[in-house]
PDB file of C-alpha atoms in Angstrom:
ATOM      1  CA  MET A  24      -2.706   7.497 -13.714  1.00 50.00           C
ATOM      2  CA  ARG A  25      -2.072   4.495 -15.966  1.00 49.00           C
ATOM      3  CA  LYS A  26      -5.615   4.704 -17.358  1.00 48.00           C
ATOM      4  CA  VAL A  27      -5.168   8.405 -18.158  1.00 47.00           C
ATOM      5  CA  CYS A  28      -1.888   7.693 -20.017  1.00 48.00           C
ATOM      6  CA  VAL A  29      -3.532   4.917 -22.030  1.00 46.00           C
ATOM      7  CA  LEU A  30      -6.437   7.229 -22.833  1.00 47.00           C
ATOM      8  CA  VAL A  31      -4.168  10.044 -24.060  1.00 47.00           C
ATOM      9  CA  LEU A  32      -2.136   7.672 -26.257  1.00 49.00           C
ATOM     10  CA  THR A  33      -5.319   6.185 -27.725  1.00 52.00           C
ATOM     11  CA  PHE A  34      -6.700   9.672 -28.373  1.00 50.00           C
ATOM     12  CA  LEU A  35      -3.538  10.684 -30.280  1.00 49.00           C
ATOM     13  CA  LEU A  36      -3.612   7.431 -32.256  1.00 52.00           C
ATOM     14  CA  LEU A  37      -7.227   7.966 -33.305  1.00 51.00           C
ATOM     15  CA  VAL A  38      -6.465  11.550 -34.340  1.00 50.00           C
ATOM     16  CA  GLY A  39      -3.667  10.213 -36.545  1.00 51.00           C
ATOM     17  CA  ILE A  40      -5.947   7.595 -38.064  1.00 48.00           C
ATOM     18  CA  GLY A  41      -8.600  10.236 -38.748  1.00 49.00           C
ATOM     19  CA  LYS A  42      -6.100  12.454 -40.556  1.00 48.00           C
ATOM     20  CA  ALA A  43      -4.771   9.540 -42.588  1.00 48.00           C
ATOM     21  CA  GLN A  44      -8.188   8.498 -43.896  1.00 48.00           C
ATOM     22  CA  PRO A  45      -9.323   9.830 -47.289  1.00 46.00           C
ATOM     23  CA  VAL A  46     -11.813  12.654 -47.595  1.00 44.00           C
ATOM     24  CA  MET A  47     -15.312  11.319 -47.257  1.00 45.00           C
ATOM     25  CA  ASN A  48     -17.459  10.519 -50.226  1.00 44.00           C
ATOM     26  CA  GLN A  49     -20.505  12.736 -49.787  1.00 46.00           C
ATOM     27  CA  SER A  50     -22.640  10.353 -51.878  1.00 49.00           C
ATOM     28  CA  LYS A  51     -22.011   7.435 -49.529  1.00 63.00           C
ATOM     29  CA  PRO A  52     -24.465   7.343 -46.614  1.00 70.00           C
ATOM     30  CA  ILE A  53     -22.864   7.016 -43.190  1.00 80.00           C
ATOM     31  CA  SER A  54     -24.269   5.022 -40.284  1.00 88.00           C
ATOM     32  CA  LYS A  55     -26.724   7.065 -38.209  1.00 93.00           C
ATOM     33  CA  ASN A  56     -26.855   4.889 -35.092  1.00 97.00           C
ATOM     34  CA  VAL A  57     -24.044   3.696 -32.834  1.00 98.00           C
ATOM     35  CA  PHE A  58     -24.255   1.439 -29.796  1.00 98.00           C
ATOM     36  CA  LYS A  59     -21.145   1.424 -27.580  1.00 97.00           C
ATOM     37  CA  VAL A  60     -19.812   0.105 -24.267  1.00 95.00           C
ATOM     38  CA  ASN A  61     -17.166   1.739 -22.066  1.00 93.00           C
ATOM     39  CA  LEU A  62     -14.066  -0.459 -21.995  1.00 91.00           C
ATOM     40  CA  LEU A  63     -12.749   1.202 -18.816  1.00 86.00           C
ATOM     41  CA  SER A  64     -15.860   0.340 -16.770  1.00 83.00           C
ATOM     42  CA  VAL A  65     -15.177  -3.409 -16.792  1.00 74.00           C
ATOM     43  CA  SER A  66     -12.550  -3.162 -14.030  1.00 68.00           C
ATOM     44  CA  ALA A  67     -15.033  -1.217 -11.882  1.00 69.00           C
ATOM     45  CA  ARG A  68     -17.668  -3.983 -12.169  1.00 75.00           C
ATOM     46  CA  LEU A  69     -20.035  -1.724 -14.102  1.00 84.00           C
ATOM     47  CA  LEU A  70     -22.371  -2.513 -16.969  1.00 89.00           C
ATOM     48  CA  SER A  71     -22.272   0.478 -19.293  1.00 92.00           C
ATOM     49  CA  GLY A  72     -23.962   1.393 -22.548  1.00 95.00           C
ATOM     50  CA  PHE A  73     -24.177   4.407 -24.876  1.00 97.00           C
ATOM     51  CA  TYR A  74     -26.485   5.047 -27.815  1.00 98.00           C
ATOM     52  CA  GLU A  75     -25.540   7.804 -30.269  1.00 98.00           C
ATOM     53  CA  ARG A  76     -27.891   9.072 -32.979  1.00 97.00           C
ATOM     54  CA  LYS A  77     -26.985  11.375 -35.855  1.00 96.00           C
ATOM     55  CA  VAL A  78     -29.449  14.249 -36.288  1.00 95.00           C
ATOM     56  CA  SER A  79     -27.624  16.338 -38.940  1.00 93.00           C
ATOM     57  CA  GLN A  80     -24.298  16.399 -40.802  1.00 90.00           C
ATOM     58  CA  ARG A  81     -22.512  18.018 -37.851  1.00 93.00           C
ATOM     59  CA  LEU A  82     -24.735  17.148 -34.896  1.00 96.00           C
ATOM     60  CA  SER A  83     -25.508  14.007 -32.909  1.00 97.00           C
ATOM     61  CA  VAL A  84     -27.101  13.224 -29.554  1.00 98.00           C
ATOM     62  CA  GLN A  85     -26.105  10.481 -27.154  1.00 98.00           C
ATOM     63  CA  LEU A  86     -27.664   8.843 -24.103  1.00 98.00           C
ATOM     64  CA  GLY A  87     -25.527   6.698 -21.849  1.00 97.00           C
ATOM     65  CA  GLY A  88     -25.291   5.238 -18.411  1.00 95.00           C
ATOM     66  CA  ASN A  89     -23.961   2.488 -16.214  1.00 94.00           C
ATOM     67  CA  TYR A  90     -25.087   0.167 -13.434  1.00 94.00           C
ATOM     68  CA  GLN A  91     -22.997  -1.540 -10.776  1.00 89.00           C
ATOM     69  CA  VAL A  92     -23.214  -5.300 -11.114  1.00 79.00           C
ATOM     70  CA  ARG A  93     -22.195  -6.183  -7.544  1.00 78.00           C
ATOM     71  CA  GLU A  94     -20.779  -4.679  -4.364  1.00 81.00           C
ATOM     72  CA  ARG A  95     -17.206  -3.416  -4.463  1.00 77.00           C
ATOM     73  CA  GLU A  96     -14.810  -1.935  -1.963  1.00 77.00           C
ATOM     74  CA  ILE A  97     -13.439   1.553  -2.519  1.00 69.00           C
ATOM     75  CA  ILE A  98      -9.659   1.537  -2.690  1.00 64.00           C
ATOM     76  CA  PHE A  99      -7.829   3.399   0.111  1.00 59.00           C
ATOM     77  CA  SER A 100     -11.005   3.673   2.201  1.00 65.00           C
ATOM     78  CA  ARG A 101     -13.176   1.817   4.700  1.00 71.00           C
ATOM     79  CA  SER A 102     -16.241   1.966   2.467  1.00 76.00           C
ATOM     80  CA  THR A 103     -18.163  -0.371   0.184  1.00 81.00           C
ATOM     81  CA  LEU A 104     -20.480   0.640  -2.654  1.00 82.00           C
ATOM     82  CA  THR A 105     -23.635  -1.474  -2.479  1.00 87.00           C
ATOM     83  CA  LYS A 106     -25.540   0.154  -5.363  1.00 90.00           C
ATOM     84  CA  ALA A 107     -24.619   2.629  -8.096  1.00 92.00           C
ATOM     85  CA  TYR A 108     -25.972   3.908 -11.398  1.00 95.00           C
ATOM     86  CA  THR A 109     -25.404   6.899 -13.695  1.00 96.00           C
ATOM     87  CA  PHE A 110     -27.266   8.661 -16.544  1.00 97.00           C
ATOM     88  CA  ILE A 111     -25.428  10.867 -19.063  1.00 97.00           C
ATOM     89  CA  PRO A 112     -27.230  12.739 -21.894  1.00 98.00           C
ATOM     90  CA  GLU A 113     -24.886  14.424 -24.365  1.00 98.00           C
ATOM     91  CA  VAL A 114     -24.875  16.652 -27.467  1.00 98.00           C
ATOM     92  CA  ARG A 115     -21.963  16.427 -29.928  1.00 98.00           C
ATOM     93  CA  ILE A 116     -20.796  18.814 -32.643  1.00 97.00           C
ATOM     94  CA  TYR A 117     -18.520  17.230 -35.252  1.00 95.00           C
ATOM     95  CA  SER A 118     -15.980  18.919 -37.504  1.00 87.00           C
ATOM     96  CA  LEU A 119     -16.849  18.733 -41.224  1.00 69.00           C
ATOM     97  CA  ALA A 120     -13.223  19.045 -42.349  1.00 64.00           C
ATOM     98  CA  ARG A 121     -13.039  15.402 -43.424  1.00 69.00           C
ATOM     99  CA  HIS A 122     -16.089  13.546 -42.133  1.00 75.00           C
ATOM    100  CA  GLN A 123     -19.701  13.960 -41.103  1.00 87.00           C
ATOM    101  CA  ALA A 124     -21.354  12.948 -37.850  1.00 90.00           C
ATOM    102  CA  PRO A 125     -20.987  10.577 -36.126  1.00 94.00           C
ATOM    103  CA  LYS A 126     -17.365  10.258 -37.325  1.00 93.00           C
ATOM    104  CA  GLY A 127     -14.235  12.301 -36.664  1.00 93.00           C
ATOM    105  CA  VAL A 128     -13.212  14.944 -34.136  1.00 94.00           C
ATOM    106  CA  TYR A 129     -15.959  16.487 -31.987  1.00 96.00           C
ATOM    107  CA  LEU A 130     -16.753  18.786 -29.091  1.00 97.00           C
ATOM    108  CA  ALA A 131     -19.576  17.886 -26.719  1.00 98.00           C
ATOM    109  CA  SER A 132     -21.564  19.160 -23.763  1.00 97.00           C
ATOM    110  CA  PHE A 133     -23.151  16.746 -21.303  1.00 98.00           C
ATOM    111  CA  ALA A 134     -25.134  16.448 -18.089  1.00 98.00           C
ATOM    112  CA  ARG A 135     -24.593  13.691 -15.534  1.00 97.00           C
ATOM    113  CA  TYR A 136     -26.645  12.261 -12.676  1.00 97.00           C
ATOM    114  CA  ARG A 137     -25.127   9.648 -10.382  1.00 94.00           C
ATOM    115  CA  TYR A 138     -26.726   7.754  -7.478  1.00 95.00           C
ATOM    116  CA  LEU A 139     -24.740   5.718  -4.939  1.00 90.00           C
ATOM    117  CA  GLU A 140     -25.604   3.676  -1.875  1.00 91.00           C
ATOM    118  CA  MET A 141     -22.751   2.747   0.431  1.00 84.00           C
ATOM    119  CA  GLU A 142     -21.717   1.529   3.847  1.00 85.00           C
ATOM    120  CA  THR A 143     -18.617   2.631   5.744  1.00 79.00           C
ATOM    121  CA  GLU A 144     -16.842   1.889   9.021  1.00 74.00           C
ATOM    122  CA  ASN A 145     -16.529   4.967  11.221  1.00 67.00           C
ATOM    123  CA  SER A 146     -14.256   4.463  14.211  1.00 63.00           C
ATOM    124  CA  GLY A 147     -16.368   6.717  16.397  1.00 64.00           C
ATOM    125  CA  LEU A 148     -19.861   5.772  15.223  1.00 64.00           C
ATOM    126  CA  GLY A 149     -19.542   2.203  13.970  1.00 72.00           C
ATOM    127  CA  LYS A 150     -20.987   1.167  10.608  1.00 79.00           C
ATOM    128  CA  GLU A 151     -22.862   3.853   8.661  1.00 81.00           C
ATOM    129  CA  TYR A 152     -25.196   3.550   5.682  1.00 86.00           C
ATOM    130  CA  GLY A 153     -25.699   6.435   3.310  1.00 87.00           C
ATOM    131  CA  LYS A 154     -26.713   7.712  -0.095  1.00 90.00           C
ATOM    132  CA  ILE A 155     -24.963  10.116  -2.425  1.00 88.00           C
ATOM    133  CA  LYS A 156     -26.712  11.945  -5.273  1.00 92.00           C
ATOM    134  CA  SER A 157     -24.546  13.873  -7.719  1.00 92.00           C
ATOM    135  CA  TYR A 158     -25.723  16.400 -10.308  1.00 94.00           C
ATOM    136  CA  GLY A 159     -23.509  18.135 -12.827  1.00 95.00           C
ATOM    137  CA  GLY A 160     -22.311  18.645 -16.350  1.00 96.00           C
ATOM    138  CA  GLY A 161     -19.344  19.624 -18.448  1.00 97.00           C
ATOM    139  CA  VAL A 162     -17.669  19.711 -21.821  1.00 97.00           C
ATOM    140  CA  LEU A 163     -15.288  17.354 -23.561  1.00 96.00           C
ATOM    141  CA  ALA A 164     -13.328  16.747 -26.754  1.00 97.00           C
ATOM    142  CA  GLY A 165     -13.100  13.427 -28.502  1.00 96.00           C
ATOM    143  CA  VAL A 166     -12.345  11.384 -31.588  1.00 96.00           C
ATOM    144  CA  HIS A 167     -14.862   8.882 -32.950  1.00 96.00           C
ATOM    145  CA  ALA A 168     -13.386   6.495 -35.520  1.00 95.00           C
ATOM    146  CA  LEU A 169     -15.421   4.078 -37.648  1.00 94.00           C
ATOM    147  CA  PHE A 170     -13.830   1.030 -39.279  1.00 92.00           C
ATOM    148  CA  LEU A 171     -14.869  -1.952 -41.420  1.00 91.00           C
ATOM    149  CA  ASP A 172     -16.991   0.064 -43.844  1.00 90.00           C
ATOM    150  CA  ASP A 173     -18.153   2.345 -40.994  1.00 91.00           C
ATOM    151  CA  HIS A 174     -19.640  -0.462 -38.894  1.00 94.00           C
ATOM    152  CA  LEU A 175     -17.063  -0.797 -36.091  1.00 96.00           C
ATOM    153  CA  SER A 176     -16.873   2.094 -33.599  1.00 97.00           C
ATOM    154  CA  LEU A 177     -13.982   3.237 -31.396  1.00 97.00           C
ATOM    155  CA  ASP A 178     -14.546   6.439 -29.393  1.00 97.00           C
ATOM    156  CA  CYS A 179     -12.077   8.234 -27.088  1.00 97.00           C
ATOM    157  CA  PHE A 180     -12.993  11.336 -25.042  1.00 97.00           C
ATOM    158  CA  LEU A 181     -11.693  13.594 -22.270  1.00 97.00           C
ATOM    159  CA  GLY A 182     -12.992  16.731 -20.547  1.00 97.00           C
ATOM    160  CA  PRO A 183     -13.780  18.557 -17.278  1.00 96.00           C
ATOM    161  CA  HIS A 184     -17.102  18.664 -15.434  1.00 94.00           C
ATOM    162  CA  LEU A 185     -18.589  20.402 -12.404  1.00 94.00           C
ATOM    163  CA  THR A 186     -20.664  18.398  -9.922  1.00 92.00           C
ATOM    164  CA  LYS A 187     -22.790  19.045  -6.823  1.00 90.00           C
ATOM    165  CA  HIS A 188     -23.011  16.213  -4.278  1.00 86.00           C
ATOM    166  CA  ASP A 189     -25.826  15.636  -1.783  1.00 87.00           C
ATOM    167  CA  PHE A 190     -24.998  13.290   1.112  1.00 83.00           C
ATOM    168  CA  GLU A 191     -27.700  11.508   3.114  1.00 87.00           C
ATOM    169  CA  GLY A 192     -27.220   9.415   6.261  1.00 81.00           C
ATOM    170  CA  LEU A 193     -23.466  10.057   6.596  1.00 73.00           C
ATOM    171  CA  SER A 194     -21.777  11.901   9.456  1.00 68.00           C
ATOM    172  CA  ARG A 195     -19.782  15.076   8.843  1.00 62.00           C
ATOM    173  CA  GLU A 196     -16.614  13.255   9.971  1.00 63.00           C
ATOM    174  CA  THR A 197     -17.084  10.545   7.364  1.00 65.00           C
ATOM    175  CA  VAL A 198     -17.734  13.026   4.571  1.00 63.00           C
ATOM    176  CA  LYS A 199     -14.728  15.120   5.565  1.00 58.00           C
ATOM    177  CA  TYR A 200     -12.111  12.495   6.393  1.00 57.00           C
ATOM    178  CA  ASP A 201     -12.879   9.391   4.344  1.00 54.00           C
ATOM    179  CA  TYR A 202     -12.331   9.070   0.587  1.00 52.00           C
ATOM    180  CA  PHE A 203     -14.826  11.784  -0.373  1.00 53.00           C
ATOM    181  CA  SER A 204     -12.164  14.467  -0.727  1.00 53.00           C
ATOM    182  CA  LEU A 205     -10.668  12.410  -3.579  1.00 52.00           C
ATOM    183  CA  LEU A 206     -13.716  10.963  -5.312  1.00 59.00           C
ATOM    184  CA  PHE A 207     -16.291  13.714  -4.847  1.00 64.00           C
ATOM    185  CA  ASN A 208     -14.584  16.920  -5.904  1.00 70.00           C
ATOM    186  CA  THR A 209     -16.628  19.778  -7.337  1.00 82.00           C
ATOM    187  CA  LEU A 210     -14.320  19.883 -10.381  1.00 87.00           C
ATOM    188  CA  ASP A 211     -13.448  16.529 -11.916  1.00 87.00           C
ATOM    189  CA  ILE A 212     -12.400  14.895 -15.192  1.00 91.00           C
ATOM    190  CA  ARG A 213     -14.552  12.600 -17.315  1.00 93.00           C
ATOM    191  CA  PHE A 214     -12.705  10.279 -19.672  1.00 92.00           C
ATOM    192  CA  GLY A 215     -13.285   6.998 -21.419  1.00 93.00           C
ATOM    193  CA  ILE A 216     -12.751   4.658 -24.346  1.00 95.00           C
ATOM    194  CA  THR A 217     -15.799   2.993 -25.884  1.00 97.00           C
ATOM    195  CA  ALA A 218     -16.161   0.363 -28.588  1.00 97.00           C
ATOM    196  CA  GLY A 219     -19.270  -0.775 -30.412  1.00 97.00           C
ATOM    197  CA  ILE A 220     -21.176  -1.175 -33.653  1.00 97.00           C
ATOM    198  CA  ALA A 221     -22.659   1.377 -36.065  1.00 96.00           C
ATOM    199  CA  PHE A 222     -25.741   0.707 -38.181  1.00 94.00           C
TER     200      PHE A 222
END
């Protein structure tokens, strides 16, 4: 809940900064490439990276993902993630009211694939090992601000997504009664704050 509050406050701050900035100078070229990292993934022991590329004045595409650096226990559960990675392709449409892509307020659609390997303690069956593959996609809204002559990036986004989960090697009791009802909902929220460089 604390992360969501911080995200909302940062989003509102970036919107205010975007409105306060002067109207763009159309003759000045803007950076077409942005490399970013998700600041919220550090606490989850994930290496994350996103590459965004401008393809027109209003449109950009982005490819991102993350990889779990080491094993970590899942809070409020008996399970441990031993391996995890995610791929997220995305298309963004920017508003031309004040800026051109990749800067300003945007709407985006994205797809997401996530792969997890885990082990869990089941009181009736002992230790279990399993895999979880998740497929889905969604939409989001965000604000992408560029500073220091458009070379420093700060991006904040939030939106819903739908996901299908395939479980392998896990008992029905584990899937039903462990943490899955909280972490593997069909409808979920994707949010984040990234920082990086534009060039």
